[in-house]
Amino acid sequence: MQELLASRIALTPRPPLPRNAVLEVAMLGHCPGRVRLERLLALHGAVAELRALDFGAAVDQLQAGSGDARVLALQHLPIPLRSSAEFHDIFPEALSADTHYVSLLAGRQAWLPRCVDDFFANGGEKLWVIVVPEEEGQAGFLPAQDTRLHEVATLRGLACALVIPTLGAVTLPDLERLQVPARLPDIPRVRLDNPAPRFVPCGTGLDDDHRERRYSEEVALGEMPPPAALNRMLQGILPWLAKHRPDLQCLLTLPLAYSGEQDTPALDEQALQWIRAIRDGDSGPHLRHVQLLFPYLRGPGFDLLSPVGLVAGKQAARAQARGPWRSIAGQPLESPGLPYPPLASVDQVRLRSDPGVGVLQQRNGRVQLDDERLVVPALHPDDYTRASAPGRFDGYRSAEVMRLLGYLRRQLGTLGEQLIFNLDYRDPRPRLLLERFFRQLQQRGALRGATAQEAFHIEESRTREGVMVFEIMIAPAFPIDRIRLTFTNRQGEWQGGVNDV
């Protein structure tokens, strides 16, 4: 406390209260090295949020310093963070410690710590970190077979993120690292002619930077587990999102493979075939919940890195400043790395159109995303699967449209929770709250129209006794033309949803 003017004014500095993040992101990965539990327990807000998610038993074990070894290692626990400093304070060795999985191209460090730094460096507000044990491999990132979302003891990997009601996006950087083949070679280096022998002063560096990479320990790359097939990974992610959290979006970087024609690492063509097969199958509409990215990043200090951290951070910052319906295409991304492997312009156009990949580019020395592209339209499947000309819906293959729909779902759910004790479905307050909410969206530019009447329309209908349904038709900003929402009171329980367009 600081006293001024003869103690007539007393100033007590306090940190500002954290803002409510519009787009919260979960990041799953590996954190090798020791864990400082006392630093997490010092974050009283994070501890309170863990208890609010029904992880109170785990918090009690952390405070007692004894219990399940998995809990004491902070594994499979959603930890809310507001800065990269908080992450490195809790996991001080995660950035430099070696991991079990090693590959020639990606090295032997975890990707999660650097992706956390990229997220906050690009303006991210709030990040949920979920540590996955390395010994569980790729399976540790996916929900277990006996997962019951109402029992936290059964939660694993992605299931830990599904129980966070305010979450808007999820990333899995170290799952992508495990998908890099251990023996995948780098671009061949050009061998220079040896210079003629000559005497040089002591201490002169003679390393020509063309020697093969060596590790301090002999690593049997042949013993590293093979990457899992991408279609199996998607089959373990998409059904959970579509069934339990249709408002969520997963950012995923496509895997690499060796290209004999180019004699370099390149995009795995088999992965593209699997994505097209899923798109053309019965579960094709589920692909609207995943935003595919390529290529990776390479820069000083790291051999290879996933771009999901900086893309998610920029999306969160853009959503906080302008709204979740704003795209980050063409916006500069803060990263010391550059896209790797580089793509020709013709390949960028091909990936953007088919199957629908967001391509990272380098322009004027900065990294940026060319387009927030989706594989399928971000609409209800009945709107385009039965159409005579499905190609006319390509304009709806937009990730910002999915973020808007997810945002509306979460906001309607929050509104329903506020009205849980309003049991009289004839009360006019729900309609007034809906009108105020959509009027604010119209004023912020999410909806078209000079007036509220042009931007949205709300109709009430009573299908039977005790049930009130609000049909909400809105005219969002480009590229959507119209969305129909429902807000229903069924025997005193308010529910919101997104219907056909």
XYZ file of C-alpha atoms in Angstrom:
501
model
C 0.000 0.000 0.000
C 1.280 3.452 -0.893
C 0.172 6.547 1.078
C -0.018 9.949 -0.557
C -0.911 13.497 0.565
C -0.228 12.984 4.264
C -2.051 9.651 4.355
C -5.238 11.151 3.018
C -5.023 8.911 -0.102
C -4.006 5.255 0.117
C -3.210 3.235 -3.014
C -3.268 -0.557 -2.906
C -1.970 -2.025 -6.201
C -3.821 -5.118 -7.337
C -3.533 -7.109 -10.541
C -6.405 -6.565 -12.962
C -9.101 -9.192 -12.985
C -8.773 -11.540 -15.976
C -11.179 -10.937 -18.820
C -13.634 -13.558 -19.946
C -12.060 -15.135 -23.018
C -14.334 -15.298 -26.051
C -12.455 -18.277 -27.520
C -10.842 -20.633 -25.013
C -8.454 -23.267 -26.354
C -7.320 -26.634 -24.991
C -3.872 -27.993 -25.829
C -2.921 -31.645 -25.269
C 0.701 -32.748 -25.208
C 3.775 -33.948 -23.340
C 5.552 -32.172 -20.466
C 8.741 -34.106 -19.593
C 10.676 -33.214 -16.471
C 9.656 -32.260 -12.971
C 6.421 -30.591 -11.924
C 6.136 -27.833 -9.302
C 2.781 -28.442 -7.677
C 3.156 -25.522 -5.287
C 3.210 -23.089 -8.213
C -0.098 -24.433 -9.509
C -1.681 -24.330 -6.061
C -0.598 -20.684 -5.791
C -2.901 -19.902 -8.736
C -6.105 -19.726 -6.726
C -8.224 -18.944 -9.758
C -6.994 -22.059 -11.583
C -7.644 -24.229 -8.529
C -11.160 -22.847 -8.231
C -11.864 -23.603 -11.895
C -10.645 -27.180 -11.442
C -13.057 -27.632 -8.573
C -15.869 -26.124 -10.639
C -15.249 -28.838 -13.269
C -15.733 -31.513 -10.569
C -11.992 -32.215 -10.197
C -12.187 -31.446 -6.489
C -10.880 -34.876 -5.449
C -7.778 -34.349 -7.603
C -7.248 -30.887 -6.096
C -7.450 -32.379 -2.597
C -4.714 -34.862 -3.520
C -2.543 -32.066 -4.895
C -2.941 -30.030 -1.743
C -2.175 -33.051 0.443
C 0.856 -33.976 -1.679
C -0.108 -37.647 -1.780
C -2.414 -39.822 -3.804
C -2.597 -41.055 -7.367
C 0.743 -40.713 -9.139
C -1.011 -39.636 -12.313
C -2.744 -36.785 -10.481
C 0.472 -35.669 -8.769
C 2.119 -35.491 -12.202
C -0.798 -33.299 -13.390
C -1.634 -35.820 -16.098
C -5.086 -35.878 -17.679
C -6.107 -32.753 -15.765
C -7.372 -29.601 -17.544
C -5.182 -26.812 -16.151
C -6.308 -23.250 -17.016
C -3.470 -20.816 -17.736
C -3.353 -17.115 -18.582
C 0.266 -16.780 -19.724
C 3.229 -18.814 -20.894
C 5.081 -17.728 -17.733
C 2.567 -19.671 -15.648
C 3.173 -22.758 -17.770
C 6.966 -22.619 -17.489
C 6.679 -21.887 -13.779
C 4.746 -25.123 -13.260
C 6.724 -27.187 -15.800
C 10.243 -25.667 -15.649
C 11.979 -28.471 -17.593
C 9.357 -29.189 -20.245
C 11.051 -27.015 -22.874
C 14.487 -28.658 -22.680
C 13.951 -32.194 -21.308
C 14.203 -35.134 -23.676
C 11.171 -37.168 -24.664
C 10.861 -40.904 -25.168
C 9.980 -40.578 -28.842
C 12.795 -39.390 -31.096
C 12.815 -38.738 -34.832
C 15.440 -37.457 -37.233
C 13.245 -34.602 -38.401
C 11.418 -33.516 -35.231
C 14.229 -34.132 -32.733
C 13.660 -35.175 -29.147
C 11.881 -32.250 -27.465
C 8.157 -31.958 -26.801
C 6.124 -29.584 -28.959
C 3.611 -28.547 -26.305
C 5.861 -25.978 -24.526
C 6.699 -24.092 -27.722
C 3.091 -24.206 -28.906
C 2.054 -22.693 -25.570
C 4.538 -19.865 -26.187
C 3.190 -19.383 -29.726
C -0.385 -19.251 -28.452
C 0.226 -16.424 -25.999
C 2.679 -14.634 -28.311
C -0.130 -14.307 -30.855
C -2.581 -12.828 -28.366
C -4.307 -15.850 -26.849
C -6.190 -15.060 -23.627
C -6.855 -18.399 -21.919
C -5.399 -21.845 -22.510
C -6.298 -25.172 -20.953
C -3.234 -27.452 -20.845
C -3.816 -31.212 -20.592
C -0.669 -33.271 -20.009
C -0.679 -36.713 -21.625
C 1.747 -39.395 -20.316
C 4.347 -40.275 -22.908
C 4.134 -44.001 -22.222
C 0.504 -44.024 -23.392
C 1.517 -43.098 -26.955
C -1.118 -41.991 -29.441
C -3.872 -43.730 -27.471
C -3.350 -41.365 -24.545
C -4.714 -38.463 -26.597
C -7.998 -40.230 -27.359
C -10.866 -40.994 -24.961
C -10.859 -44.469 -23.431
C -13.492 -47.032 -24.334
C -15.133 -46.841 -20.898
C -15.250 -43.033 -20.820
C -18.228 -41.541 -18.997
C -18.142 -37.778 -19.158
C -19.995 -37.419 -15.860
C -17.275 -39.397 -14.025
C -13.952 -37.540 -14.009
C -12.057 -40.690 -12.979
C -12.705 -42.178 -16.449
C -11.567 -39.115 -18.410
C -8.463 -39.375 -20.574
C -6.962 -37.184 -23.258
C -9.576 -35.471 -25.399
C -12.338 -36.403 -22.949
C -10.787 -34.035 -20.380
C -11.394 -31.167 -22.802
C -14.978 -32.160 -23.597
C -16.127 -31.393 -20.044
C -15.009 -27.727 -20.243
C -18.266 -25.933 -21.144
C -16.592 -22.683 -22.257
C -14.078 -24.345 -24.586
C -14.098 -23.382 -28.267
C -11.120 -25.154 -29.864
C -8.734 -28.019 -29.161
C -5.209 -28.771 -30.436
C -2.939 -31.820 -30.102
C 0.637 -30.753 -30.968
C 2.479 -33.760 -29.550
C 0.108 -36.194 -31.222
C 1.281 -34.596 -34.458
C 4.899 -35.069 -33.311
C 4.294 -38.780 -32.802
C 2.977 -38.902 -36.360
C 6.360 -37.841 -37.779
C 8.121 -41.075 -38.860
C 11.262 -41.672 -36.835
C 13.468 -42.331 -39.882
C 11.977 -39.652 -42.140
C 15.086 -37.892 -43.538
C 15.600 -34.180 -43.927
C 16.340 -32.333 -47.163
C 19.751 -33.618 -48.340
C 22.520 -31.154 -47.652
C 24.833 -30.074 -50.440
C 28.337 -31.389 -49.856
C 31.069 -28.829 -50.408
C 34.573 -29.595 -51.625
C 37.076 -29.839 -48.796
C 39.308 -26.756 -48.686
C 43.056 -27.056 -49.027
C 44.829 -27.653 -45.682
C 46.033 -24.500 -44.005
C 47.020 -23.317 -40.549
C 44.445 -21.242 -38.644
C 44.551 -19.634 -35.183
C 43.379 -21.691 -32.238
C 39.680 -21.356 -31.497
C 38.623 -20.791 -35.116
C 35.316 -22.498 -35.873
C 35.671 -24.982 -38.723
C 32.224 -26.563 -38.607
C 30.730 -26.282 -42.097
C 27.273 -27.190 -40.725
C 27.030 -30.150 -43.082
C 27.873 -32.945 -40.698
C 25.206 -35.460 -39.833
C 23.214 -34.876 -36.683
C 24.494 -36.744 -33.606
C 22.819 -37.279 -30.258
C 24.482 -37.656 -26.899
C 23.081 -41.186 -26.648
C 22.751 -43.880 -29.256
C 19.108 -43.964 -30.249
C 17.693 -47.041 -31.926
C 15.316 -45.332 -34.330
C 14.108 -48.722 -35.461
C 12.609 -49.268 -32.010
C 10.410 -46.172 -32.211
C 6.695 -46.965 -32.664
C 5.303 -46.337 -36.144
C 2.868 -43.490 -36.748
C -0.814 -44.319 -36.512
C -2.970 -44.067 -39.606
C -4.634 -40.665 -39.908
C -8.063 -42.167 -40.564
C -7.847 -44.053 -37.258
C -6.912 -40.850 -35.448
C -9.864 -39.012 -36.955
C -12.192 -41.890 -36.123
C -11.146 -41.525 -32.501
C -11.730 -37.732 -32.454
C -14.582 -36.744 -34.749
C -17.403 -38.931 -33.331
C -16.775 -37.565 -29.842
C -16.903 -33.975 -31.053
C -19.996 -34.528 -33.187
C -21.930 -36.298 -30.420
C -20.876 -34.519 -27.233
C -19.450 -31.120 -28.274
C -20.703 -30.030 -31.712
C -19.559 -26.495 -30.859
C -15.872 -27.483 -30.746
C -13.314 -27.324 -33.522
C -10.060 -29.301 -33.674
C -6.942 -27.860 -35.329
C -4.798 -30.597 -36.877
C -1.673 -30.511 -39.054
C -1.465 -33.099 -41.820
C 1.326 -35.729 -41.520
C 4.555 -35.930 -43.497
C 6.002 -38.632 -45.713
C 9.091 -38.983 -47.916
C 8.704 -37.891 -51.529
C 10.947 -39.815 -53.885
C 10.276 -37.390 -56.738
C 11.332 -34.340 -54.738
C 13.857 -36.185 -52.562
C 12.480 -34.282 -49.542
C 9.813 -34.644 -46.855
C 6.386 -33.735 -48.227
C 2.700 -33.985 -47.442
C 1.556 -37.585 -47.074
C -0.625 -38.300 -50.100
C -2.115 -41.333 -48.353
C -3.477 -38.987 -45.677
C -5.231 -36.946 -48.371
C -6.829 -40.095 -49.756
C -8.102 -41.053 -46.299
C -9.614 -37.584 -45.819
C -11.384 -37.779 -49.187
C -12.681 -41.245 -48.308
C -14.115 -39.957 -45.005
C -15.588 -36.922 -46.776
C -17.385 -39.104 -49.313
C -18.632 -41.552 -46.651
C -21.459 -41.443 -44.142
C -19.340 -39.631 -41.536
C -18.241 -36.926 -43.979
C -20.188 -34.119 -42.259
C -18.132 -34.735 -39.099
C -15.130 -33.226 -40.876
C -16.565 -29.754 -40.300
C -15.256 -30.121 -36.731
C -11.603 -30.283 -37.866
C -9.533 -27.517 -39.455
C -6.603 -29.012 -41.356
C -3.310 -27.113 -41.611
C -0.046 -27.519 -43.534
C 2.963 -27.196 -43.592
C 4.919 -27.243 -40.342
C 7.373 -24.636 -39.037
C 11.164 -24.640 -38.822
C 13.265 -21.955 -37.240
C 16.130 -21.123 -34.898
C 15.980 -23.191 -31.749
C 13.765 -25.988 -33.051
C 14.008 -28.523 -35.845
C 10.301 -28.864 -36.566
C 7.132 -27.543 -34.907
C 3.377 -27.681 -35.340
C 1.658 -24.404 -36.363
C -1.465 -25.057 -34.253
C -0.196 -22.889 -31.380
C 0.190 -19.681 -33.345
C -2.980 -20.268 -35.420
C -5.092 -20.915 -32.302
C -3.561 -17.900 -30.550
C -4.362 -15.584 -33.446
C -7.907 -16.963 -33.667
C -8.413 -16.323 -29.947
C -7.009 -12.787 -30.208
C -9.143 -11.995 -33.253
C -12.244 -13.363 -31.535
C -11.538 -11.246 -28.444
C -11.046 -8.038 -30.406
C -13.463 -8.370 -33.323
C -15.614 -11.439 -32.663
C -15.304 -15.193 -33.366
C -16.833 -14.700 -36.814
C -13.721 -12.851 -38.020
C -11.162 -14.727 -40.101
C -7.413 -14.630 -39.481
C -6.556 -15.198 -43.157
C -3.853 -12.776 -44.277
C -3.079 -11.690 -40.707
C 0.635 -11.800 -39.708
C 1.460 -14.597 -37.255
C 4.185 -14.095 -34.671
C 6.684 -16.938 -35.083
C 10.465 -17.216 -35.377
C 9.990 -20.092 -37.805
C 9.066 -20.340 -41.461
C 6.880 -22.867 -43.309
C 8.545 -26.240 -43.860
C 8.579 -28.008 -46.228
C 7.960 -25.156 -48.680
C 5.062 -25.549 -51.096
C 4.806 -24.407 -54.675
C 1.937 -22.088 -55.581
C 0.199 -24.797 -57.591
C 0.291 -27.134 -54.576
C -1.134 -24.440 -52.322
C -4.080 -23.908 -54.659
C -4.642 -27.660 -54.956
C -4.716 -28.225 -51.192
C -7.003 -25.259 -50.601
C -9.617 -26.521 -53.066
C -9.304 -30.278 -52.551
C -9.618 -31.541 -49.907
C -9.651 -28.133 -48.140
C -6.505 -27.269 -46.168
C -5.384 -23.995 -44.607
C -1.898 -23.389 -46.018
C 0.728 -21.361 -44.177
C 2.661 -18.962 -46.379
C 5.626 -16.652 -46.050
C 5.026 -13.138 -47.295
C 7.295 -10.159 -46.680
C 9.238 -12.194 -44.152
C 6.133 -12.985 -42.064
C 4.092 -16.151 -41.691
C 0.385 -16.007 -42.440
C -2.530 -18.320 -43.201
C -3.860 -18.065 -46.728
C -7.432 -19.145 -45.978
C -9.401 -20.743 -43.149
C -10.615 -23.609 -45.257
C -12.718 -26.628 -44.270
C -13.126 -29.969 -46.014
C -16.950 -29.822 -45.922
C -19.419 -26.951 -45.479
C -19.956 -25.727 -41.928
C -23.682 -26.417 -42.210
C -26.161 -29.057 -41.198
C -25.612 -32.058 -43.515
C -29.226 -31.970 -44.711
C -28.579 -28.579 -46.270
C -26.062 -29.774 -48.857
C -25.921 -33.582 -48.992
C -29.328 -33.768 -50.679
C -28.820 -30.762 -52.934
C -28.780 -31.236 -56.696
C -25.654 -29.046 -57.004
C -23.554 -29.488 -53.814
C -20.748 -27.439 -55.347
C -22.650 -24.221 -54.755
C -22.080 -24.691 -51.022
C -18.280 -24.455 -51.321
C -18.464 -20.900 -50.055
C -19.586 -22.245 -46.692
C -16.401 -24.273 -46.195
C -15.146 -21.689 -43.760
C -13.677 -22.182 -40.284
C -14.899 -18.802 -39.040
C -18.455 -19.936 -39.808
C -17.919 -22.944 -37.529
C -16.559 -20.678 -34.804
C -19.656 -18.494 -35.048
C -21.994 -21.480 -34.834
C -20.069 -22.865 -31.866
C -20.146 -19.476 -30.172
C -23.923 -19.279 -30.614
C -24.377 -22.760 -29.157
C -22.351 -21.910 -26.068
C -24.054 -18.567 -25.559
C -27.510 -20.096 -25.847
C -26.479 -22.796 -23.396
C -25.284 -20.159 -20.939
C -28.527 -18.277 -21.351
C -30.466 -21.458 -20.623
C -28.493 -21.966 -17.422
C -29.353 -18.436 -16.314
C -33.037 -19.211 -16.800
C -32.971 -22.608 -15.107
C -35.055 -21.328 -12.195
C -37.481 -19.529 -14.500
C -40.006 -22.339 -14.718
C -42.817 -20.336 -16.289
C -42.398 -20.691 -20.025
C -44.835 -17.772 -20.564
C -42.449 -15.321 -18.912
C -41.404 -12.599 -21.440
C -37.857 -12.296 -20.089
C -36.327 -15.067 -22.251
C -37.427 -13.299 -25.422
C -36.095 -9.974 -24.146
C -32.726 -11.559 -23.352
C -32.563 -13.142 -26.807
C -33.374 -9.843 -28.508
C -30.676 -8.057 -26.521
C -28.105 -10.753 -27.335
C -28.705 -10.683 -31.088
C -28.936 -6.901 -31.115
C -25.431 -6.791 -29.655
C -24.244 -9.181 -32.376
C -25.739 -6.904 -35.016
C -24.042 -3.858 -33.532
C -20.656 -5.632 -33.521
C -20.890 -6.563 -37.194
C -21.697 -10.253 -36.882
C -25.090 -9.766 -38.566
C -26.045 -7.924 -41.709
C -28.624 -5.188 -41.799
C -28.850 -1.557 -40.784
C -31.491 -2.323 -38.165
C -32.211 -5.162 -35.779
C -35.305 -6.085 -37.806
C -33.135 -6.691 -40.864
C -30.495 -8.658 -38.919
C -32.654 -11.185 -37.051
C -36.197 -12.327 -36.455
C -37.555 -14.244 -33.451
C -40.771 -16.252 -33.527
C -42.453 -18.018 -30.627
C -44.319 -21.289 -30.976
C -45.934 -23.636 -28.495
C -45.943 -27.195 -29.754
C -47.646 -28.603 -26.656
C -48.394 -27.727 -23.074
C -45.295 -26.828 -21.075
C -43.064 -26.390 -24.156
C -41.972 -23.051 -25.614
C -39.848 -22.895 -28.778
C -38.122 -19.772 -30.090
C -37.293 -19.919 -33.812
C -34.471 -17.459 -34.412
C -33.547 -16.523 -37.977
C -30.417 -14.433 -38.380
C -28.564 -12.971 -41.349
C -24.885 -13.304 -40.459
C -22.164 -11.435 -42.245
C -20.623 -13.042 -45.333
C -20.324 -15.899 -46.223
C -23.504 -17.184 -44.476
C -26.912 -16.156 -45.779
C -29.144 -17.321 -42.953
C -29.075 -19.580 -39.893
C -32.057 -20.894 -37.972
C -31.680 -21.390 -34.222
C -34.029 -22.815 -31.631
C -34.341 -21.963 -27.956
C -36.688 -24.361 -26.179
C -38.226 -24.673 -22.741
C -39.149 -28.282 -22.013
C -40.732 -28.707 -18.618
C -38.649 -25.897 -17.148
C -35.319 -26.817 -18.826
C -33.981 -24.343 -21.391
C -31.971 -25.703 -24.327
C -30.456 -24.083 -27.410
C -29.393 -25.513 -30.743
C -28.537 -24.810 -34.380
C -30.980 -26.164 -36.956
C -30.994 -26.362 -40.708
C -30.124 -23.248 -42.640
